Short mmCIF file of C-alpha atoms in Angstrom, two decimals:
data_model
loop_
_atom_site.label_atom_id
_atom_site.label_comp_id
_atom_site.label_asym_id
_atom_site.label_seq_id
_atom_site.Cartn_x
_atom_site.Cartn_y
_atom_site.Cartn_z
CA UNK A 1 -15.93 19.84 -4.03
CA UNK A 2 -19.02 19.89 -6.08
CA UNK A 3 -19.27 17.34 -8.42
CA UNK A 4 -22.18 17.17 -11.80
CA UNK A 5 -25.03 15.71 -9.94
CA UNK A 6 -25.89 11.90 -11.99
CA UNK A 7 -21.83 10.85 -11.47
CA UNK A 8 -22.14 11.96 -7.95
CA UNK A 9 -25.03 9.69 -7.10
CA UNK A 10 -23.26 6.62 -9.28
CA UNK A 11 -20.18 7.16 -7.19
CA UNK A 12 -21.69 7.50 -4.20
CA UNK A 13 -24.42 4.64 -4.01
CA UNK A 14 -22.93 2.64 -7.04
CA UNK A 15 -25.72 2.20 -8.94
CA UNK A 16 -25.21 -0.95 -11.21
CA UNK A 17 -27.61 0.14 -14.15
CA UNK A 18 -25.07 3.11 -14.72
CA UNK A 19 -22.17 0.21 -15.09
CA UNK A 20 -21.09 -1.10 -18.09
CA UNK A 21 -21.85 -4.20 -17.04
CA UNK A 22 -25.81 -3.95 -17.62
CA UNK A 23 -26.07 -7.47 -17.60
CA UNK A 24 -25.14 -7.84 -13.99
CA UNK A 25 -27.08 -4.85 -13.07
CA UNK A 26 -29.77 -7.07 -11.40
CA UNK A 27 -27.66 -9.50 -9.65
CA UNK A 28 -25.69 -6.11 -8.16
CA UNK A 29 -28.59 -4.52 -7.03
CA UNK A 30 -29.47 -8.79 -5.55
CA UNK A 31 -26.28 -7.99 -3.54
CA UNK A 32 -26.97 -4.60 -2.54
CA UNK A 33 -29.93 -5.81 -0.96
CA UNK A 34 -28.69 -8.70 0.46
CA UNK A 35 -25.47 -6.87 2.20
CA UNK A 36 -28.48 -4.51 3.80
CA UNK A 37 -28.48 -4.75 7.88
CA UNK A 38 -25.35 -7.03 7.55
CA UNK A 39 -21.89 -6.23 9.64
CA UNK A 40 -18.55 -6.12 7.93
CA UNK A 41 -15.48 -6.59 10.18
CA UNK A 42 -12.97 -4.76 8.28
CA UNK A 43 -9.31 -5.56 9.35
CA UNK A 44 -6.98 -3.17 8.51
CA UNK A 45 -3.52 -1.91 9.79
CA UNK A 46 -4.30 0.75 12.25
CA UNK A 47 -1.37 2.68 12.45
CA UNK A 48 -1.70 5.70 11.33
CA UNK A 49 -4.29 8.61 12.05
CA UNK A 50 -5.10 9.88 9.34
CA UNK A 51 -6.49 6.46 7.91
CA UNK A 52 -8.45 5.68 11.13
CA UNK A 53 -10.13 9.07 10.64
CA UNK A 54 -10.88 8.07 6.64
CA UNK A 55 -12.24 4.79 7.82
CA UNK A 56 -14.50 6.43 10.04
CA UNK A 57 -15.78 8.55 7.40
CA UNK A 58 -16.08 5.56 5.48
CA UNK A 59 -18.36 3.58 8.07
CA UNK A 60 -20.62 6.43 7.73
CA UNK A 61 -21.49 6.64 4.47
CA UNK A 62 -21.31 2.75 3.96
CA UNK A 63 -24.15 2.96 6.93
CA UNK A 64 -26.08 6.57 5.42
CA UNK A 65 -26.21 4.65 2.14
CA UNK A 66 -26.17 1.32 2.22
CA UNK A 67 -27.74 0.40 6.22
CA UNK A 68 -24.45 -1.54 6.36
CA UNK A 69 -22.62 -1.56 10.01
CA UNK A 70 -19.05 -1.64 8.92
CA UNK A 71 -16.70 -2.19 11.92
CA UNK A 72 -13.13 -1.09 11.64
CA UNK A 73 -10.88 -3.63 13.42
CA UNK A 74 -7.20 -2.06 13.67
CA UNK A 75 -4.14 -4.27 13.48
CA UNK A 76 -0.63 -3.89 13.34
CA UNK A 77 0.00 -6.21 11.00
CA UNK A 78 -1.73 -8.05 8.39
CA UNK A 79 0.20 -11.03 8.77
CA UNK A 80 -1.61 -11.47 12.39
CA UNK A 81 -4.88 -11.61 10.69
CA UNK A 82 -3.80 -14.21 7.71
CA UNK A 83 -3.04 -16.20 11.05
CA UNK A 84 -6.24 -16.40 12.19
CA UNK A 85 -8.24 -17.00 8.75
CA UNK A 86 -5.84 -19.78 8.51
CA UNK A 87 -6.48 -21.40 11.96
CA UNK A 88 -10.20 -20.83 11.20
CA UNK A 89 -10.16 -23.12 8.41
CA UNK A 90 -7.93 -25.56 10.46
CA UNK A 91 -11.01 -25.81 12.78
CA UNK A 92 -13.56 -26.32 10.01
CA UNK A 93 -15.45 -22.96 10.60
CA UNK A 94 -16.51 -22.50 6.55
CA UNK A 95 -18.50 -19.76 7.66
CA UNK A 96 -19.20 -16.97 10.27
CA UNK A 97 -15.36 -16.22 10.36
CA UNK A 98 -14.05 -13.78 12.15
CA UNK A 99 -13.13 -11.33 9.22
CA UNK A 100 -15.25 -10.30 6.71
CA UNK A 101 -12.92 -7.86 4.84
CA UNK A 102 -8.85 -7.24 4.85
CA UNK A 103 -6.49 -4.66 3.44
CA UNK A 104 -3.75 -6.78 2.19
CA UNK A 105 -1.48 -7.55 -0.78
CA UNK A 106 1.97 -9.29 -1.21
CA UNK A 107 2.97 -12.00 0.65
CA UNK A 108 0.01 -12.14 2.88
CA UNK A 109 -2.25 -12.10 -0.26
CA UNK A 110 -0.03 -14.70 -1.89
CA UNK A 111 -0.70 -17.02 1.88
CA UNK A 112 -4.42 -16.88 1.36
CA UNK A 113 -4.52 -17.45 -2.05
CA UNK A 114 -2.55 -20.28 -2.09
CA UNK A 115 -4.53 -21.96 0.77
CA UNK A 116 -7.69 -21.03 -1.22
CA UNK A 117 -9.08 -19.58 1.33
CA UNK A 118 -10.21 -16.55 -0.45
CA UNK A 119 -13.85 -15.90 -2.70
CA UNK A 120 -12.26 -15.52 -6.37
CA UNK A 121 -14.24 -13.74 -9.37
CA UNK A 122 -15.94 -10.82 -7.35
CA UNK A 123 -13.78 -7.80 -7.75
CA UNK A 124 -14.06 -7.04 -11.59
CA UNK A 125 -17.85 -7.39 -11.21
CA UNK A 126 -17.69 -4.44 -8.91
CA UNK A 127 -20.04 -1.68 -10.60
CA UNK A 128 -17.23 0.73 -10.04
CA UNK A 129 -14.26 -1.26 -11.56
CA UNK A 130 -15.28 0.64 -14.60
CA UNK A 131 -12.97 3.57 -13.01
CA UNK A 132 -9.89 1.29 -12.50
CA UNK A 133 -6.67 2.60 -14.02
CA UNK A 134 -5.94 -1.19 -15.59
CA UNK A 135 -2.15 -0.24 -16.45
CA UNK A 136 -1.20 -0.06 -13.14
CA UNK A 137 -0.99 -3.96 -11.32
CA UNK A 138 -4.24 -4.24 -10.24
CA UNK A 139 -4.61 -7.87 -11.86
CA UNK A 140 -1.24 -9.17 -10.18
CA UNK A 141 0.19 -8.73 -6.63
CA UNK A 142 3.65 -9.38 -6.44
CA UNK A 143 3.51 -11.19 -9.22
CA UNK A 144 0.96 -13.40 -8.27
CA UNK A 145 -1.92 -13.35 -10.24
CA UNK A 146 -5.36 -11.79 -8.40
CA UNK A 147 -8.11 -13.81 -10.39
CA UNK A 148 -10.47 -11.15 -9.11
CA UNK A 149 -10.00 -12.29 -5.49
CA UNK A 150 -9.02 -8.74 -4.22
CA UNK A 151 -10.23 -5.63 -5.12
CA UNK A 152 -7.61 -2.14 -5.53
CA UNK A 153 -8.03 0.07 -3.29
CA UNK A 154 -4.82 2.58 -3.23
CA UNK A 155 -1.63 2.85 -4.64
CA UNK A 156 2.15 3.67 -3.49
CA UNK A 157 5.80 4.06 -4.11
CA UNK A 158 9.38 3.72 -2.17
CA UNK A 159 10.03 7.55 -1.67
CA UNK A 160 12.58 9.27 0.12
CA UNK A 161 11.97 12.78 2.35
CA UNK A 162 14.53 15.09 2.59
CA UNK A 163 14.62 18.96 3.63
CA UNK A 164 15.08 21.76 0.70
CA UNK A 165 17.57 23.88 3.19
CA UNK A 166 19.90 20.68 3.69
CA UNK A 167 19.39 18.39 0.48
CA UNK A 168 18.67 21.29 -1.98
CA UNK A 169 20.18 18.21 -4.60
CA UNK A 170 18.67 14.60 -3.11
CA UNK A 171 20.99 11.46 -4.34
CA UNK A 172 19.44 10.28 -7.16
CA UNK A 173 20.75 6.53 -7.51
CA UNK A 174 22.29 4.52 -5.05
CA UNK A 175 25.69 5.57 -5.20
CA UNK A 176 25.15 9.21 -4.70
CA UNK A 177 22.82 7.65 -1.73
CA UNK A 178 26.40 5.83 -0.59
CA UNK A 179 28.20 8.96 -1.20
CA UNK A 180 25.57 11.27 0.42
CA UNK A 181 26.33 9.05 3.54
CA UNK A 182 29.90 9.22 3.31
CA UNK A 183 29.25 13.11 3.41
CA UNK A 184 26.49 13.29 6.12
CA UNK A 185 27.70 10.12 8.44
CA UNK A 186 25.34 9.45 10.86
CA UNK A 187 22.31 11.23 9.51
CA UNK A 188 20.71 8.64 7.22
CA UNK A 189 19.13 5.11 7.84
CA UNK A 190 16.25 3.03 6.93
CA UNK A 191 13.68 1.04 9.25
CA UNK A 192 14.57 -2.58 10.57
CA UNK A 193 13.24 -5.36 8.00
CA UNK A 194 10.66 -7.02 8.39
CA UNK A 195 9.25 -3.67 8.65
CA UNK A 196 7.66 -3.57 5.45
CA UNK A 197 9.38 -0.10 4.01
CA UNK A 198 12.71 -1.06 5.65
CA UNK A 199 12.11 -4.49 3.60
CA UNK A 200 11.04 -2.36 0.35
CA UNK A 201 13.93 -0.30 0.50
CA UNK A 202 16.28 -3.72 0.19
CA UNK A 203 14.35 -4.73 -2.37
CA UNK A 204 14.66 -1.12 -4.26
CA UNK A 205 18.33 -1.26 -3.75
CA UNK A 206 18.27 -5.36 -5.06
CA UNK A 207 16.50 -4.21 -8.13
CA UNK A 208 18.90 -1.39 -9.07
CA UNK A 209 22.37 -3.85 -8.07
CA UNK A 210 21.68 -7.12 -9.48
CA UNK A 211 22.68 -8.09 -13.08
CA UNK A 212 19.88 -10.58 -13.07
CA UNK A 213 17.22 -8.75 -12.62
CA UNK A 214 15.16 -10.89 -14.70
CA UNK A 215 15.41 -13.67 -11.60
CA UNK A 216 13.18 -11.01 -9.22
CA UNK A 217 9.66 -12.20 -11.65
CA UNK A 218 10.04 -15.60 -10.29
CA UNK A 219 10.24 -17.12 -6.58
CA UNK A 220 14.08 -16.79 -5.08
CA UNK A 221 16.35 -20.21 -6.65
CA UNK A 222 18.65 -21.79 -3.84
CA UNK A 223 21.35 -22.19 -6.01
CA UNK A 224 21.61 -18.77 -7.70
CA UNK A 225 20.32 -16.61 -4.48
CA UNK A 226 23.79 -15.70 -3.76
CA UNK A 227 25.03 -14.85 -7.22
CA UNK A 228 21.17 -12.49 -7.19
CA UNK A 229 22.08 -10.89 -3.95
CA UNK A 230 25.74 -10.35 -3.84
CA UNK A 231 25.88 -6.83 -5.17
CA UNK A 232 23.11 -6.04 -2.18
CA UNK A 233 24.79 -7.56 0.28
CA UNK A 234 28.74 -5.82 -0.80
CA UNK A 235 26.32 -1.87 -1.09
CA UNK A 236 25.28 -2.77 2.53
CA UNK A 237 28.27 -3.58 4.13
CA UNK A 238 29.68 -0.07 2.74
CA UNK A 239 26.50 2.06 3.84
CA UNK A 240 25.93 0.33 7.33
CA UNK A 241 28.73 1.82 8.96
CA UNK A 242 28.19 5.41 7.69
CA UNK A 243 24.48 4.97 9.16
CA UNK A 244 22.73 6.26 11.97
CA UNK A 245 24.31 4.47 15.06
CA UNK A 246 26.94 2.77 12.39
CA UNK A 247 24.27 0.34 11.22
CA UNK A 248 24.14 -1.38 14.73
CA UNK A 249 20.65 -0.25 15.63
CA UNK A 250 17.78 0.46 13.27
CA UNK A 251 14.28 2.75 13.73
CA UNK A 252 11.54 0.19 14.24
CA UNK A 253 8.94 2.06 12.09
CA UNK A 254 8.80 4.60 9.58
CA UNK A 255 6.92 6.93 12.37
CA UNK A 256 10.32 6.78 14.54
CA UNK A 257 12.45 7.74 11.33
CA UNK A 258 10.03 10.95 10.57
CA UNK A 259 10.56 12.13 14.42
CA UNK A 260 14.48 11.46 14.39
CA UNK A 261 13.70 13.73 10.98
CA UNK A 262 12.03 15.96 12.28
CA UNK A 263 14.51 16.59 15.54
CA UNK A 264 17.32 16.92 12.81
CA UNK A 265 18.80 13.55 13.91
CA UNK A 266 18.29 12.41 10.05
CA UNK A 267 18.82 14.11 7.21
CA UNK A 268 16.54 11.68 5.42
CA UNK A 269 13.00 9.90 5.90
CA UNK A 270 11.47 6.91 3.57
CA UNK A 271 7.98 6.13 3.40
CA UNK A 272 5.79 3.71 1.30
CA UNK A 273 3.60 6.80 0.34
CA UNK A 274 3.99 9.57 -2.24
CA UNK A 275 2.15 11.54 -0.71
CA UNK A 276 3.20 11.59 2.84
CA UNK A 277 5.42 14.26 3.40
CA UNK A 278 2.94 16.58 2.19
CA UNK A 279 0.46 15.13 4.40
CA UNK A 280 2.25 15.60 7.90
CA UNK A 281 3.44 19.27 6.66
CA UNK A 282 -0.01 20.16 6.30
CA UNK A 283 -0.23 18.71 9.48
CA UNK A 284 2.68 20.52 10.95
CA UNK A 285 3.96 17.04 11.49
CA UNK A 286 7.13 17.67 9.04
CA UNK A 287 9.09 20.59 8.71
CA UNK A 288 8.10 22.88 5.87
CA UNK A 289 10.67 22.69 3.85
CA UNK A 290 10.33 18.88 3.44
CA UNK A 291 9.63 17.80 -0.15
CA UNK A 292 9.78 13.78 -1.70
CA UNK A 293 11.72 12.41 -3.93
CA UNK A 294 13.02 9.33 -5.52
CA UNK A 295 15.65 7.71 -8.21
CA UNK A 296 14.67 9.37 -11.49
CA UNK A 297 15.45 5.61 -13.12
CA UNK A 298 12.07 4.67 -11.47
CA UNK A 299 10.95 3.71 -7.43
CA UNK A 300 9.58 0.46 -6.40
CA UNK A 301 5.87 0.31 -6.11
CA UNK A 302 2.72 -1.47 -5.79
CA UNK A 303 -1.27 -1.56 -5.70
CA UNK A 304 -2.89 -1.99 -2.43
CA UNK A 305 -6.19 -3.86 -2.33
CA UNK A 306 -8.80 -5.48 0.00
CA UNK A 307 -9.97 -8.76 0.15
CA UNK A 308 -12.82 -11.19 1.60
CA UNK A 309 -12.09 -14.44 3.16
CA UNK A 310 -13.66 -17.49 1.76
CA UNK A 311 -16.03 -18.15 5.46
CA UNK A 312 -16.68 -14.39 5.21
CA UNK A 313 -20.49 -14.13 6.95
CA UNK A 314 -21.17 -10.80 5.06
CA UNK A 315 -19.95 -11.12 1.40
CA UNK A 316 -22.61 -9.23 0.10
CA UNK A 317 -21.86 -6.23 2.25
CA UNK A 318 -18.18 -6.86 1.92
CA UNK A 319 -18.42 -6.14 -1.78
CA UNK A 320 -20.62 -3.15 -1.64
CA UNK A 321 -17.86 -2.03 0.96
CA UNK A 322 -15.04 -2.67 -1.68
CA UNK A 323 -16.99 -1.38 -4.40
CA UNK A 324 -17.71 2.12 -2.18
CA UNK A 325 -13.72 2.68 -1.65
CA UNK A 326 -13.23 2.50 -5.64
CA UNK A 327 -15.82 5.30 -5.89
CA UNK A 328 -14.45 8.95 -7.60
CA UNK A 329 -15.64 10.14 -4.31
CA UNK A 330 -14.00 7.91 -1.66
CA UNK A 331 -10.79 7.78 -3.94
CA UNK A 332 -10.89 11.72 -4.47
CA UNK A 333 -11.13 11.86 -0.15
CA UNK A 334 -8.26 9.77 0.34
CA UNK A 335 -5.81 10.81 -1.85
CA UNK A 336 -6.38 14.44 -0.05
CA UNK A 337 -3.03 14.98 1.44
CA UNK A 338 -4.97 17.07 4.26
CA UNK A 339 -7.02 13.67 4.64
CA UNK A 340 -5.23 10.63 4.13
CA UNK A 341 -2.66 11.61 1.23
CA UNK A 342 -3.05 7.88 -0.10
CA UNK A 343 -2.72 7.85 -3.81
CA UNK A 344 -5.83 6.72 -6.24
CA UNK A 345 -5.91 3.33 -8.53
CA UNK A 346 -8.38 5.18 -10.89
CA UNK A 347 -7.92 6.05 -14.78
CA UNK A 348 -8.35 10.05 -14.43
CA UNK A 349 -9.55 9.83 -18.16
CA UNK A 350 -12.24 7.90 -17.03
CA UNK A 351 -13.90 10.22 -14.49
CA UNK A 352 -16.19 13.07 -14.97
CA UNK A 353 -14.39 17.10 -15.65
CA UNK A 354 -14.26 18.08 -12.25
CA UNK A 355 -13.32 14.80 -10.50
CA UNK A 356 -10.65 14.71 -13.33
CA UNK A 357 -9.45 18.06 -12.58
CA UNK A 358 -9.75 17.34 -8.82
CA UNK A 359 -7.40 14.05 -8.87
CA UNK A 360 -5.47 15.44 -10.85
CA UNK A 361 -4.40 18.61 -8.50
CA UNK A 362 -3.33 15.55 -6.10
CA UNK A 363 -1.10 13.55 -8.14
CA UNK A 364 2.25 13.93 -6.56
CA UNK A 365 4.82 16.57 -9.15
CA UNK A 366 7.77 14.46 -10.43
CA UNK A 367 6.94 11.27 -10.07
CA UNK A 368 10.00 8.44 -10.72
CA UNK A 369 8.39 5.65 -13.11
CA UNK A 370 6.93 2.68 -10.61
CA UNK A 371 9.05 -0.59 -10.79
CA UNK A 372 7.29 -3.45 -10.25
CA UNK A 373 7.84 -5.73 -7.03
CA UNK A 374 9.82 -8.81 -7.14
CA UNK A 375 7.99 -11.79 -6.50
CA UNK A 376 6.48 -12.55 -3.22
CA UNK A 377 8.84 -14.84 -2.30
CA UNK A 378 11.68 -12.90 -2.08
CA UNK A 379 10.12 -11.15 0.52
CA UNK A 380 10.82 -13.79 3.63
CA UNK A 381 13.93 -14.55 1.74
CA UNK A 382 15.78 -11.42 2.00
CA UNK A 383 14.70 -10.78 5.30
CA UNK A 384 15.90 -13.52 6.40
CA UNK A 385 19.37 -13.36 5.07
CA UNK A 386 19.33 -9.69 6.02
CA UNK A 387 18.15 -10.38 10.20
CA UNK A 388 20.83 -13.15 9.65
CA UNK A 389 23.51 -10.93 8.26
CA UNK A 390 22.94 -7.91 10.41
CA UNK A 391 20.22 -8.56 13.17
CA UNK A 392 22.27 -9.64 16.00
CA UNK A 393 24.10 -6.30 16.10
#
């Protein structure tokens, strides 16, 4: 895609006297060369092709641009790497830790934060911030405030994948899900909590069963957590023996649910991405009659970001980094479903004609409204109770 030739060249090397933010325009350009010839150990989860290829692409323009060596360091989970920042700081080591930047939000966000062991006040200083789409969460993460200590990098939403030849009408709450199960027993399941979709989907169904919703915004209360969860815990106990292998087993991963999909085992697939089924059908990865979908009344959903510890040894090039993936360019790559197929956390009014026109051909058709998270907290707290409840199957 072509793009008008001065936006192009602000996207692409971020040029701070284009930003709104002339006053910082000198210390930016400071960082810029600062972060030159400096190495970035980026942490982030590694399982999935499509972003290791993006990533890739990334470190090269990151290096073409900048002369910054950004090295991808794939994990599995995120939780691993709070882990080690936190034993870092046990031992002292202030500086020259071990990660420099870290795709993260939630409760792993919430971790660091609270242990202060992330730089605060950086992220809305980023030259290309001035793109952000500021109605979606991008200043709180799972309720917890960000203070500028992570910057936005994608967004997504709870969505279901189904097959237009066998679910030409999808269940569109969660007791036409219940029903559809009753109907198709055996076919349908979700992935094992703590998985993090199998965890989202609990929450999804929490937010849509509890009559106090209102108790979700704040961390989970010991004395009304059973009152808050009942209605959850009465939906599962109906649905888990009209699953897959009567609720006793559970697919480990949202991969393993799109191949039992894909062999016809399932009838349905859930992913944390909007934008995924049309991803692995351009792929060949899903049949092609597979389309997304979701509870009209509105999907759960979030805002992705990245982060730099506090003993990062390359903040300067961590930033430019951060402030790269925010670019129209970068954004307009990965929300590409024949790239990545993540969705952007920029304000299409905000761009330039064509990269408006551009996003906009990739914003996924019929699109529930996003409900926000519940806190953090609940997190650990319904996994808990649900490993306790149905785990030992």
């Amino acid at each position: 895609m072509r793009f008008h030739g001065e936006i192009l060249r602000c996207a692409l090397l971020g040029l701070a006297m284009l930003s709104p933010f002339a006053a910082n325009a000198d210390s930016w350009q400071q960082i810029q060369r600062e972060a030159e010839g400096q190495t970035v150990w980026f942490n982030a989860w590694g399982g999935d092709e499509a972003v290791n290829h993006y990533l890739d692409w990334v470190s090269g323009e990151v290096k073409r641009h900048y002369a910054i060596d950004l090295r991808i360091v794939h994990i599995a989970d995120a939780a691993d790497t709070v882990k080690r920042i936190q034993t870092e700081a046990r031992a002292g080591r202030k500086t020259h830790g071990s990660v420099d930047l870290l795709w993260v939000n939630g409760e792993n966000f919430r971790a660091l934060k609270e242990a202060n062991l992330l730089q605060t006040g950086w992220a809305e200083q980023l030259p290309n911030w001035r793109y952000v789409d500021t109605s979606k969460p991008v200043r709180e993460d799972f309720s917890v405030a960000v203070d500028g200590a992570e910057s936005p990098w994608g967004s997504a939403q709870l969505t279901f994948i189904a097959r237009q030849q066998q679910t030409p009408e999808p269940p569109t709450s969660p007791q036409a899900l219940l029903g559809y199960a009753k109907a198709h027993p055996g076919t349908i399941t979700y992935p094992r909590p703590p998985d993090f979709t199998g965890t989202a989907l609990i929450e999804q169904l929490l937010i849509n069963l509890t009559p106090q919703p209102d108790a979700l915004k704040q961390p989970p209360n010991e004395r009304t957590f059973a009152a808050v969860t009942a209605p959850l815990w009465a939906y599962l106990d109906q649905l888990h023996p009209l699953l897959w292998r009567q609720g006793k087993d559970f697919p480990p991963s949202t991969a393993r649910m799109d191949s039992l999909f894909t062999a016809g085992t399932l009838r349905l697939s859930v992913t944390f991405n909007p934008m995924h089924a049309k991803q692995k059908v351009a792929k060949g990865e899903l049949p092609k009659d597979s389309y997304s979908f979701g509870f009209p009344q509105g999907m759960i959903g979030n805002v992705h970001f990245v982060t730099i510890p506090a003993n990062s040894s390359a903040r300067a090039a961590a930033q430019v980094v951060a402030n790269f993936l925010l670019s129209p360019e970068a954004q307009l790559r990965k929300a590409d479903p024949t790239v990545w197929g993540d969705p952007y956390v920029l304000a299409v009014d905000k761009l330039a004609p064509e990269q408006r026109k551009a996003l906009q051909a990739l914003t996924p058709e019929n699109a529930p409204p996003v409900l926000a998270e519940p806190h953090a907290a609940w997190v650990n707290a319904l996994e808990q109770e649900w490993l306790r409840r149905y785990g030992t199957h």
